[in-house]
Coordinates of C-alpha atoms in Angstrom, one line a residue:
X1 CA -0.1 0.0 0.0
X2 CA 1.0 3.6 -0.6
X3 CA 0.9 4.7 3.1
X4 CA 2.3 2.9 6.1
X5 CA 0.8 3.1 9.7
X6 CA 3.8 5.4 10.8
X7 CA 2.6 7.9 8.1
X8 CA -0.8 7.8 9.7
X9 CA 0.4 8.5 13.0
X10 CA 1.2 12.1 11.8
X11 CA -1.9 12.8 10.0
X12 CA -4.0 15.5 11.3
X13 CA -5.4 14.2 14.5
X14 CA -6.0 17.5 16.0
X15 CA -8.7 17.9 13.4
X16 CA -10.8 15.0 14.5
X17 CA -13.9 15.6 16.8
X18 CA -13.7 14.7 20.2
X19 CA -15.5 11.2 19.9
X20 CA -15.0 8.8 17.2
X21 CA -15.7 4.9 17.2
X22 CA -13.5 2.8 15.5
X23 CA -13.8 -1.1 15.0
X24 CA -11.0 -3.6 15.9
X25 CA -10.0 -5.8 13.1
X26 CA -9.5 -8.9 15.2
X27 CA -11.9 -9.1 18.0
X28 CA -14.6 -6.7 16.1
X29 CA -15.1 -4.7 19.1
X30 CA -16.0 -1.1 18.8
X31 CA -13.9 1.2 20.8
X32 CA -14.3 5.1 21.5
X33 CA -11.4 7.4 21.2
X34 CA -11.1 11.2 22.3
X35 CA -8.9 13.6 20.6
X36 CA -5.2 12.8 19.8
X37 CA -5.6 9.3 21.5
X38 CA -7.1 8.3 18.2
X39 CA -5.1 5.5 17.0
X40 CA -4.0 5.1 13.2
X41 CA -7.0 3.4 10.9
X42 CA -7.9 2.5 7.6
X43 CA -11.4 3.7 6.3
X44 CA -14.0 2.0 4.1
X45 CA -15.8 3.5 1.2
X46 CA -18.7 1.6 -0.5
X47 CA -22.4 2.1 -1.6
X48 CA -25.1 0.9 0.7
X49 CA -26.7 -2.5 -0.1
X50 CA -28.6 -5.2 1.6
X51 CA -28.2 -6.6 5.0
X52 CA -25.6 -4.1 6.2
X53 CA -24.5 -4.3 9.7
X54 CA -25.5 -1.4 12.2
X55 CA -24.1 -0.5 15.3
X56 CA -26.8 -2.0 17.4
X57 CA -26.2 -5.7 15.7
X58 CA -22.5 -5.3 16.4
X59 CA -23.3 -5.4 20.3
X60 CA -24.4 -9.2 19.9
X61 CA -21.9 -11.7 20.5
X62 CA -23.3 -13.8 17.7
X63 CA -22.4 -11.0 15.1
X64 CA -18.9 -10.8 16.3
X65 CA -18.2 -14.4 15.9
X66 CA -20.1 -14.3 12.6
X67 CA -17.5 -11.6 11.3
X68 CA -14.5 -13.4 12.7
X69 CA -15.7 -16.6 11.0
X70 CA -16.2 -14.5 7.8
X71 CA -12.9 -13.0 7.8
X72 CA -11.2 -16.4 8.1
X73 CA -13.5 -17.6 5.4
X74 CA -12.5 -14.8 2.9
X75 CA -8.9 -15.7 2.8
X76 CA -10.1 -18.8 0.9
X77 CA -10.8 -17.4 -2.4
X78 CA -11.9 -20.6 -3.9
X79 CA -15.0 -20.6 -2.0
X80 CA -15.8 -16.9 -1.8
X81 CA -18.7 -16.9 -4.2
X82 CA -20.3 -20.1 -3.2
X83 CA -21.1 -19.2 0.3
X84 CA -24.6 -18.6 1.5
X85 CA -24.0 -18.3 5.3
X86 CA -22.7 -14.7 5.3
X87 CA -24.6 -11.8 3.8
X88 CA -22.9 -9.1 1.8
X89 CA -22.9 -6.8 4.5
X90 CA -20.8 -9.2 6.9
X91 CA -18.4 -10.1 4.0
X92 CA -17.8 -6.3 3.2
X93 CA -16.8 -5.6 7.0
X94 CA -14.7 -8.8 7.2
X95 CA -12.9 -8.3 4.1
X96 CA -11.9 -4.6 5.1
X97 CA -10.8 -5.7 8.4
X98 CA -8.7 -8.6 6.8
X99 CA -6.9 -6.0 4.3
X100 CA -6.5 -3.6 7.1
X101 CA -4.9 -6.3 9.1
X102 CA -2.5 -7.1 6.2
X103 CA -1.5 -3.5 5.9
X104 CA -0.6 -3.2 9.7
X105 CA -3.6 -1.5 11.0
X106 CA -5.5 -2.4 14.1
X107 CA -8.6 -0.4 13.5
X108 CA -11.1 0.4 10.6
X109 CA -13.8 3.0 10.2
X110 CA -17.0 2.2 8.6
X111 CA -20.2 4.2 8.2
X112 CA -22.5 1.4 8.5
X113 CA -21.3 0.3 12.0
X114 CA -19.3 3.1 13.6
X115 CA -22.0 5.5 13.8
X116 CA -25.4 5.4 15.9
X117 CA -27.8 6.4 13.3
X118 CA -30.9 6.2 15.8
X119 CA -29.0 9.4 17.8
X120 CA -29.7 12.4 15.6
X121 CA -27.0 14.4 17.5
X122 CA -24.3 11.9 16.8
X123 CA -25.5 11.4 13.2
X124 CA -25.2 15.2 12.7
X125 CA -21.8 15.3 14.4
X126 CA -20.7 12.3 12.3
X127 CA -21.5 13.9 9.0
X128 CA -20.1 17.2 9.6
X129 CA -16.8 15.5 10.5
X130 CA -16.9 12.8 8.1
X131 CA -14.7 14.8 5.4
X132 CA -12.0 15.2 8.0
X133 CA -12.2 11.4 9.1
X134 CA -11.4 10.5 5.5
X135 CA -8.8 13.2 5.1
X136 CA -5.2 11.8 5.0
X137 CA -6.1 8.3 5.5
X138 CA -5.7 5.0 3.6
X139 CA -9.2 4.2 2.1
X140 CA -10.6 1.0 0.7
X141 CA -13.2 1.6 -1.9
X142 CA -15.1 -1.5 -2.1
X143 CA -17.0 -1.9 -5.6
X144 CA -19.6 -4.5 -5.0
X145 CA -20.7 -4.3 -8.6
X146 CA -17.2 -4.9 -10.1
X147 CA -17.0 -8.8 -10.8
X148 CA -14.1 -10.5 -9.0
X149 CA -11.0 -10.7 -11.0
X150 CA -11.1 -14.5 -11.3
X151 CA -14.8 -14.1 -13.0
X152 CA -14.3 -11.1 -15.1
X153 CA -13.6 -11.4 -18.9
X154 CA -10.3 -10.4 -20.1
X155 CA -9.9 -6.7 -21.1
X156 CA -13.1 -5.6 -19.0
X157 CA -11.3 -4.5 -16.0
X158 CA -11.2 -0.7 -16.6
X159 CA -14.7 -0.5 -18.2
X160 CA -16.2 -2.5 -15.2
X161 CA -14.4 0.2 -12.9
X162 CA -15.7 3.2 -14.8
X163 CA -19.2 1.8 -14.9
X164 CA -19.4 1.3 -11.1
X165 CA -22.3 2.6 -9.2
X166 CA -19.8 3.9 -6.7
X167 CA -18.8 6.7 -9.0
X168 CA -22.7 7.9 -9.2
X169 CA -23.3 8.4 -5.4
X170 CA -23.1 11.5 -3.7
X171 CA -21.3 10.5 -0.5
X172 CA -18.5 8.8 -2.3
X173 CA -17.6 12.1 -3.9
X174 CA -15.7 13.4 -0.8
X175 CA -14.4 9.9 -0.1
X176 CA -13.0 9.9 -3.6
X177 CA -11.1 13.2 -2.9
X178 CA -10.4 13.4 0.7
X179 CA -8.2 10.4 1.4
X180 CA -4.4 10.7 1.1
X181 CA -4.6 7.3 -0.9
X182 CA -7.5 5.1 -2.2
X183 CA -7.2 1.4 -3.1
X184 CA -10.1 0.0 -5.2
X185 CA -11.4 -3.4 -4.7
X186 CA -13.7 -5.5 -6.5
X187 CA -16.5 -7.8 -5.2
X188 CA -13.9 -10.4 -4.4
X189 CA -11.5 -8.1 -2.6
X190 CA -9.1 -8.2 -5.3
X191 CA -7.1 -5.0 -5.7
X192 CA -8.0 -3.0 -9.0
X193 CA -5.5 -0.3 -8.6
X194 CA -4.9 2.8 -6.8
X195 CA -6.6 6.5 -7.5
X196 CA -3.2 7.3 -8.9
X197 CA -3.1 4.2 -11.2
X198 CA -6.4 5.1 -12.6
X199 CA -6.3 8.8 -12.5
X200 CA -7.0 9.5 -16.2
X201 CA -9.9 7.1 -16.2
X202 CA -11.6 8.7 -12.8
X203 CA -11.1 12.0 -14.3
X204 CA -12.9 11.3 -17.4
X205 CA -15.7 9.5 -15.5
X206 CA -16.2 12.2 -12.9
X207 CA -15.0 15.5 -14.4
X208 CA -12.8 16.1 -11.4
X209 CA -9.6 17.9 -12.3
X210 CA -6.3 15.7 -12.3
X211 CA -4.5 17.7 -9.9
X212 CA -7.2 17.2 -7.4
X213 CA -6.9 13.6 -7.9
X214 CA -3.1 13.9 -7.3
X215 CA -3.9 15.3 -3.9
X216 CA -4.0 19.3 -4.5
X217 CA -6.6 20.9 -2.0
X218 CA -9.9 21.0 -3.8
X219 CA -10.6 24.5 -2.0
X220 CA -8.4 25.8 -4.6
X221 CA -11.0 25.1 -7.2
X222 CA -13.8 27.3 -8.2
X223 CA -17.1 26.9 -6.3
X224 CA -18.8 26.2 -9.7
X225 CA -16.1 23.6 -10.6
X226 CA -16.6 21.7 -7.3
X227 CA -20.4 22.0 -7.8
X228 CA -20.2 20.4 -11.2
X229 CA -18.4 17.3 -9.7
X230 CA -21.7 16.6 -7.8
X231 CA -23.9 17.6 -10.7
X232 CA -24.7 14.0 -11.9
X233 CA -24.5 12.2 -8.6
X234 CA -27.5 10.8 -6.5
X235 CA -28.4 10.3 -3.0
X236 CA -31.3 8.3 -1.6
X237 CA -32.5 11.3 0.4
X238 CA -32.9 14.7 -1.4
X239 CA -31.0 16.5 1.4
X240 CA -28.2 14.5 1.4
X241 CA -27.2 16.2 -2.0
X242 CA -26.3 19.2 0.0
X243 CA -24.9 17.4 3.3
X244 CA -22.5 15.2 1.2
X245 CA -20.7 18.3 -0.1
X246 CA -19.9 20.3 3.1
X247 CA -16.6 18.9 3.6
X248 CA -15.5 20.0 -0.1
X249 CA -16.6 23.6 0.9
X250 CA -15.2 23.8 4.2
X251 CA -18.6 24.4 6.0
X252 CA -20.6 23.1 8.7
X253 CA -24.4 23.1 9.2
X254 CA -26.9 21.3 11.1
X255 CA -29.0 18.3 9.4
X256 CA -32.6 18.9 9.0
X257 CA -34.4 15.9 7.1
X258 CA -37.5 16.9 5.6
X259 CA -36.4 20.3 4.2
X260 CA -35.9 18.9 0.8
X261 CA -34.1 21.6 -1.6
X262 CA -33.7 24.0 1.2
X263 CA -30.8 22.1 2.4
X264 CA -28.9 23.0 -0.8
X265 CA -30.0 26.7 -0.4
X266 CA -28.5 26.7 3.2
X267 CA -25.3 25.0 1.8
X268 CA -24.9 28.1 -0.6
X269 CA -25.6 30.4 2.1
X270 CA -22.9 29.2 4.4
X271 CA -20.6 29.2 1.3
X272 CA -21.2 32.7 1.0
X273 CA -20.1 33.4 4.5
X274 CA -16.5 32.2 3.7
X275 CA -16.2 32.8 -0.1
X276 CA -16.5 35.9 -2.6
X277 CA -16.5 33.5 -5.4
X278 CA -19.1 34.8 -7.9
X279 CA -18.9 31.5 -9.9
X280 CA -21.7 30.1 -7.2
X281 CA -24.1 32.2 -9.4
X282 CA -22.8 30.8 -12.8
X283 CA -25.3 28.1 -13.2
X284 CA -27.9 27.4 -15.8
X285 CA -31.4 25.8 -15.5
X286 CA -32.7 23.6 -18.2
X287 CA -34.2 25.5 -21.3
X288 CA -38.0 26.0 -21.0
X289 CA -37.9 26.3 -17.3
X290 CA -39.6 29.0 -15.2
X291 CA -38.6 32.5 -16.4
X292 CA -37.6 34.0 -13.1
X293 CA -35.8 32.8 -9.9
X294 CA -33.3 33.6 -7.2
X295 CA -29.4 33.8 -7.6
X296 CA -28.9 30.5 -5.7
X297 CA -29.6 27.2 -7.6
X298 CA -32.0 24.7 -6.2
X299 CA -30.1 21.7 -7.1
X300 CA -26.6 20.8 -8.1
X301 CA -27.3 19.5 -11.5
X302 CA -27.7 23.1 -12.6
X303 CA -24.0 23.4 -12.4
X304 CA -23.4 20.5 -14.9
X305 CA -21.9 23.1 -17.3
X306 CA -20.0 25.0 -14.9
X307 CA -16.8 22.9 -14.6
X308 CA -14.6 25.5 -16.6
X309 CA -15.8 28.6 -14.8
X310 CA -13.3 30.4 -12.5
X311 CA -13.1 33.5 -10.5
X312 CA -11.6 36.7 -11.6
X313 CA -8.4 37.8 -10.2
X314 CA -9.1 40.6 -7.7
X315 CA -6.8 43.6 -7.8
X316 CA -5.7 45.4 -4.7
X317 CA -8.3 48.2 -5.1
X318 CA -10.7 47.7 -2.2
X319 CA -13.7 48.8 -4.6
X320 CA -13.1 45.9 -6.8
X321 CA -13.9 43.3 -3.8
X322 CA -17.7 42.5 -3.7
X323 CA -18.7 40.7 -0.5
X324 CA -22.3 39.5 -0.6
X325 CA -24.6 37.8 1.8
X326 CA -27.9 36.4 2.4
X327 CA -30.7 38.5 4.0
X328 CA -34.3 38.5 4.6
X329 CA -34.7 40.4 1.3
X330 CA -32.6 38.2 -0.7
X331 CA -29.1 38.2 -1.7
X332 CA -27.3 41.6 -0.9
X333 CA -24.6 42.1 -3.7
X334 CA -23.0 44.9 -5.6
X335 CA -22.6 44.2 -9.4
X336 CA -22.1 46.5 -12.4
X337 CA -25.6 46.6 -13.8
X338 CA -26.5 47.9 -17.5
X339 CA -30.1 48.2 -18.7
X340 CA -30.6 46.5 -21.8
X341 CA -33.8 46.3 -24.2
X342 CA -36.6 44.8 -22.4
X343 CA -38.8 44.1 -25.5
X344 CA -36.0 42.1 -27.2
X345 CA -36.3 39.5 -24.3
X346 CA -40.2 39.5 -23.8
X347 CA -40.2 41.5 -20.6
X348 CA -43.5 43.2 -19.5
X349 CA -43.7 46.8 -20.0
X350 CA -43.9 47.5 -16.2
X351 CA -40.5 45.7 -15.7
X352 CA -37.0 46.8 -16.2
X353 CA -34.3 44.2 -17.4
X354 CA -30.5 44.4 -16.7
X355 CA -27.4 42.7 -17.4
X356 CA -25.2 42.0 -14.3
X357 CA -21.6 41.3 -14.7
X358 CA -20.2 38.6 -12.5
X359 CA -16.6 38.4 -11.3
X360 CA -15.9 35.1 -13.0
X361 CA -15.2 34.0 -16.6
X362 CA -15.1 30.7 -18.4
X363 CA -11.5 29.4 -18.8
X364 CA -12.5 27.8 -22.4
X365 CA -14.1 31.2 -23.4
X366 CA -11.6 34.2 -24.2
X367 CA -14.5 36.9 -24.2
X368 CA -14.0 37.9 -20.6
X369 CA -16.3 37.9 -17.6
X370 CA -19.7 36.4 -17.7
X371 CA -22.9 37.9 -16.6
X372 CA -26.5 37.2 -16.0
X373 CA -29.9 38.7 -16.4
X374 CA -31.8 40.5 -13.8
X375 CA -35.6 41.8 -13.9
X376 CA -37.4 44.3 -11.5
X377 CA -40.9 45.1 -11.2
X378 CA -41.6 48.9 -10.3
X379 CA -39.9 49.4 -7.0
X380 CA -39.5 45.8 -6.2
X381 CA -36.5 43.7 -5.6
X382 CA -34.6 42.1 -8.4
X383 CA -35.0 38.5 -9.7
X384 CA -32.9 36.6 -11.9
X385 CA -34.4 36.4 -15.5
X386 CA -33.7 33.7 -18.2
X387 CA -31.7 31.4 -16.0
X388 CA -31.0 29.1 -18.9
X389 CA -28.4 31.7 -20.0
X390 CA -25.0 32.9 -18.7
X391 CA -23.5 35.2 -21.3
X392 CA -20.1 36.8 -21.9
X393 CA -20.5 40.4 -20.8
X394 CA -18.6 41.6 -24.0
X395 CA -21.1 40.3 -26.4
X396 CA -24.2 41.6 -24.5
X397 CA -23.0 45.1 -23.2
X398 CA -19.7 46.0 -24.7
X399 CA -19.6 49.2 -22.7
X400 CA -20.6 47.9 -19.3
X401 CA -20.3 50.4 -16.5
X402 CA -17.4 49.7 -14.0
X403 CA -19.3 51.2 -11.2
X404 CA -21.1 48.7 -8.8
X405 CA -24.7 49.2 -7.7
X406 CA -25.9 47.3 -4.4
X407 CA -29.1 45.5 -5.0
X408 CA -31.1 42.9 -3.4
X409 CA -31.9 39.8 -5.4
X410 CA -35.2 37.8 -4.0
X411 CA -34.4 34.2 -3.5
X412 CA -37.9 33.3 -2.1
X413 CA -39.4 30.8 -4.6
X414 CA -43.0 32.0 -3.7
X415 CA -42.1 35.6 -5.1
X416 CA -41.0 33.8 -8.5
X417 CA -44.0 31.6 -8.5
X418 CA -46.2 34.7 -7.8
X419 CA -44.7 36.5 -10.9
X420 CA -44.8 33.5 -13.0
X421 CA -48.6 33.4 -12.4
X422 CA -49.2 37.1 -12.8
X423 CA -47.5 37.1 -16.4
X424 CA -49.3 35.3 -19.3
X425 CA -49.0 35.1 -22.8
X426 CA -52.1 34.8 -25.2
X427 CA -52.6 34.7 -29.0
X428 CA -55.9 36.1 -30.0
X429 CA -57.4 34.5 -33.3
X430 CA -60.5 36.1 -34.9
X431 CA -63.1 34.5 -36.8
X432 CA -63.2 34.4 -40.5
X433 CA -64.2 37.5 -42.4
X434 CA -67.7 37.2 -44.1
X435 CA -65.8 37.6 -47.6
X436 CA -63.9 34.5 -46.8
X437 CA -66.7 32.6 -45.2
X438 CA -68.8 33.0 -48.4
X439 CA -66.0 31.6 -50.6
X440 CA -66.2 28.3 -48.7
X441 CA -63.1 28.9 -46.4
X442 CA -63.2 27.2 -43.2
X443 CA -61.0 28.1 -40.0
X444 CA -60.3 25.4 -37.4
X445 CA -58.0 25.8 -34.5
X446 CA -56.6 22.6 -32.7
X447 CA -54.3 23.1 -29.4
X448 CA -51.2 21.1 -28.8
X449 CA -52.0 18.2 -26.8
X450 CA -48.3 17.7 -25.7
X451 CA -48.7 21.0 -23.7
X452 CA -51.9 20.3 -21.6
X453 CA -51.5 23.8 -19.8
X454 CA -52.1 25.8 -23.1
X455 CA -55.9 26.1 -23.6
X456 CA -58.3 27.7 -26.2
X457 CA -61.1 30.0 -24.9
X458 CA -63.7 29.9 -27.7
X459 CA -65.7 32.8 -26.3
X460 CA -62.7 35.2 -26.5
X461 CA -61.1 33.3 -29.3
X462 CA -57.9 33.1 -27.3
X463 CA -55.0 30.7 -26.9
X464 CA -53.6 31.0 -23.4
X465 CA -50.1 30.3 -22.1
X466 CA -50.8 30.6 -18.1
X467 CA -47.3 29.3 -17.3
X468 CA -45.1 31.1 -19.7
X469 CA -43.9 27.8 -21.1
X470 CA -42.1 27.8 -24.3
X471 CA -43.2 25.5 -27.2
X472 CA -45.9 25.0 -30.1
X473 CA -49.3 26.1 -28.8
X474 CA -51.9 25.7 -31.5
X475 CA -52.3 25.0 -35.2
X476 CA -54.8 27.0 -37.2
X477 CA -56.1 25.2 -40.1
X478 CA -57.5 27.4 -43.3
X479 CA -59.1 25.7 -46.3
X480 CA -61.7 23.8 -47.9
X481 CA -63.0 20.2 -47.1
X482 CA -62.3 19.3 -50.6
X483 CA -59.7 21.9 -51.4
X484 CA -56.2 22.9 -50.3
X485 CA -55.2 23.4 -46.8
X486 CA -52.7 25.9 -45.1
X487 CA -51.5 25.5 -41.5
X488 CA -50.7 28.4 -39.4
X489 CA -48.3 27.4 -36.5
X490 CA -48.4 29.7 -33.6
X491 CA -46.4 29.4 -30.0
X492 CA -43.5 30.8 -28.0
X493 CA -40.0 29.9 -28.4
X494 CA -37.3 29.2 -25.7
X495 CA -36.8 33.0 -25.2
X496 CA -40.6 33.3 -24.8
X497 CA -40.7 35.2 -28.4
X498 CA -43.9 34.8 -30.4
X499 CA -43.4 32.7 -33.4
X500 CA -45.7 32.1 -36.2
X501 CA -45.4 30.6 -39.5
X502 CA -47.5 29.0 -42.4
X503 CA -46.9 25.5 -43.5
X504 CA -48.3 23.6 -46.4
X505 CA -51.2 21.5 -45.2
X506 CA -51.1 18.7 -47.5
X507 CA -48.3 16.8 -45.6
X508 CA -49.6 17.7 -42.4
X509 CA -53.3 16.8 -42.5
X510 CA -53.5 14.4 -45.3
X511 CA -55.6 11.6 -44.1
X512 CA -55.5 12.9 -40.5
X513 CA -57.6 16.2 -40.0
X514 CA -60.3 16.6 -42.6
X515 CA -62.7 13.5 -41.6
X516 CA -66.3 13.4 -40.7
X517 CA -67.2 16.8 -42.0
X518 CA -64.1 18.4 -40.7
X519 CA -64.2 16.7 -37.3
X520 CA -60.6 17.3 -36.5
X521 CA -59.0 14.2 -34.8
X522 CA -55.2 15.1 -34.8
X523 CA -52.9 12.3 -34.1
X524 CA -50.1 13.1 -31.6
X525 CA -47.2 12.3 -33.9
X526 CA -48.1 15.6 -35.7
X527 CA -48.2 17.7 -32.8
X528 CA -44.8 16.1 -31.6
X529 CA -43.2 16.5 -34.9
X530 CA -43.4 20.3 -34.7
X531 CA -42.9 20.6 -31.1
X532 CA -39.4 18.9 -31.5
X533 CA -38.6 21.1 -34.6
X534 CA -39.8 24.2 -33.4
X535 CA -36.3 25.8 -34.0
X536 CA -36.7 25.0 -37.8
X537 CA -40.0 26.7 -38.2
X538 CA -39.2 29.9 -36.3
X539 CA -39.7 33.2 -38.0
X540 CA -37.3 36.1 -37.5
X541 CA -37.9 38.3 -34.4
X542 CA -38.7 41.3 -36.8
X543 CA -41.4 39.4 -38.8
X544 CA -44.5 41.5 -38.3
X545 CA -46.7 39.2 -40.4
X546 CA -47.3 35.9 -42.3
X547 CA -49.0 35.5 -45.4
X548 CA -50.1 32.7 -47.9
X549 CA -51.9 32.0 -51.2
X550 CA -54.7 29.5 -50.6
X551 CA -56.2 27.7 -53.4
X552 CA -60.0 27.9 -53.1
X553 CA -60.9 25.9 -56.2
X554 CA -63.7 23.6 -55.9
X555 CA -65.0 20.6 -57.8
X556 CA -68.2 21.3 -59.9
X557 CA -70.2 19.0 -61.9
X558 CA -70.6 19.7 -65.5
X559 CA -71.9 17.7 -68.4
X560 CA -69.6 16.8 -71.4
X561 CA -70.4 14.7 -74.5
X562 CA -68.6 11.4 -75.2
X563 CA -67.9 11.4 -78.9
X564 CA -68.0 7.8 -79.5
X565 CA -71.5 7.0 -78.0
X566 CA -72.8 10.4 -78.5
X567 CA -73.9 10.4 -74.9
X568 CA -73.8 13.2 -72.3
X569 CA -72.3 12.3 -68.7
X570 CA -71.8 14.4 -65.6
X571 CA -68.2 14.5 -64.5
X572 CA -66.5 16.6 -61.9
X573 CA -64.1 19.2 -62.7
X574 CA -61.7 21.5 -60.9
X575 CA -62.5 25.0 -61.1
X576 CA -59.4 27.0 -59.9
X577 CA -60.0 30.1 -57.7
X578 CA -56.9 31.4 -55.8
X579 CA -57.0 34.1 -52.9
X580 CA -54.1 35.7 -50.9
X581 CA -54.8 35.6 -47.1
X582 CA -52.6 37.7 -45.2
X583 CA -52.4 37.5 -41.3
X584 CA -51.1 40.4 -39.4
X585 CA -49.7 39.7 -35.9
X586 CA -49.5 42.7 -33.5
X587 CA -48.3 42.7 -29.7
X588 CA -49.9 44.5 -26.8
X589 CA -50.0 44.6 -23.2
X590 CA -53.1 44.3 -21.0
X591 CA -52.3 44.6 -17.5
X592 CA -49.8 41.7 -16.8
X593 CA -51.0 39.8 -19.9
X594 CA -49.1 39.9 -23.0
X595 CA -51.5 39.4 -26.2
X596 CA -50.6 38.6 -29.9
X597 CA -53.5 39.8 -31.9
X598 CA -53.8 37.7 -35.0
X599 CA -56.1 39.5 -37.6
X600 CA -56.8 39.1 -41.3
X601 CA -55.5 42.0 -43.8

């Protein structure tokens, strides 16, 4: 192994909490140690499974005898996988004890049996201390889902290691980074190699920087970069997504199971107390999510694309330092602000839109500092707007002001929900003009069944978007039952801009729409096709109208003579009549409702 017992005698014992339980590798007794009396120990990292051994079970003599028997049994590799007497939890502890004993340790620590999880105070104390317990120790990472070496197909060692569930769990992130050395073991307790041996594979699999895997202090990495390491990890309980990251950020906080996503908000609040790194705010929500929110992310997964974001180097000028904090009014922060064109980003008339520059940048992008959008109602607090975007400041506001404005950015989700419910988008579609109706033109509107919240109000002839969600809202069919058909597609794009365009009707409604006297039964694939390809059919932002030429021809019965038999017969002929239909789409605000009026010209 890379580390000896002598090395561990000098390892940061003063950082341990006052009380720590360790398990003796021979007699399997739990012993409690205080402060620097704690002896060297090896530590186990694993993923929880069935039949884990708890602290209470270790109080029984039968369990101790079973572990001692399993430890002896494991040394006989030939029978390891044919045993039915020992459960997986028993073999896990016994295998760890056997390996530690080989490496010269008398004690091991394992979270399944060295913490009394029935004691909330002890559990909170242990979770807050866990990073320190792993730090500078020799760690055995037991990968139960990696087949034993004697049962593994040739050449599958690396791929099996990379695909292990161990790399997807939240708690194993700190267990991968904190120890001085990690040795990986397969299901049969055969060594797979160390963290250093598999550094490149692990870096590719996890996104963690190689220099951190080599032992550099992760606190030197940006907040956003560290958050990105956890973006694709999972925990059984939602709160643990925050609690498992406390050590990586050097913070402590009480455990409150049941608070759900508030735990991650509390974690970020604690980070703000000790860090001025603006990359904490450089996250992106998925496209199509709510239009407003606070400065703090509600989930680690929003940092999935933030690995390369780093803080700007501060000058010695005191004015360039921007401390920030959480208050009852939201995040109090000083940022350079520049007002931008609100109408370009579909902002209500009673709101202002600003671009705020952050003191961070993308190391893969040479365009300088990044920024985000903030919106404010008249006299109200700021909120983040368009949270799916983090843009280079030089692209949005080339001449951004250097002076900083101290503002409050509301974090309360209730405020964001209230704003979201107050703003709505609508398309108002008129009935056909009498002239077109007399020529046999029929208008039929069908809403997109893939967006159930979009509704059609026939009394007001209005398509409503109550949740400001992007997507194809409705299709307007113009034509004759026995003639040509045109389709007007209307909706909102990802930036909440109104979109509308005519499409040829034949390829959309053939054998689908015009049935049973114009009874419209749209099949779902028609709607999905245009929802998925919305970016393809969008018009330009500046397009004020859409127009089409509709063939209004009809079949008429006429009598024609058949020369050979000198008989007359009624046949149908097509009589062409074309008319140009032009639709104008105007925009207006009615209170907090944005209405796009569709009218015939």
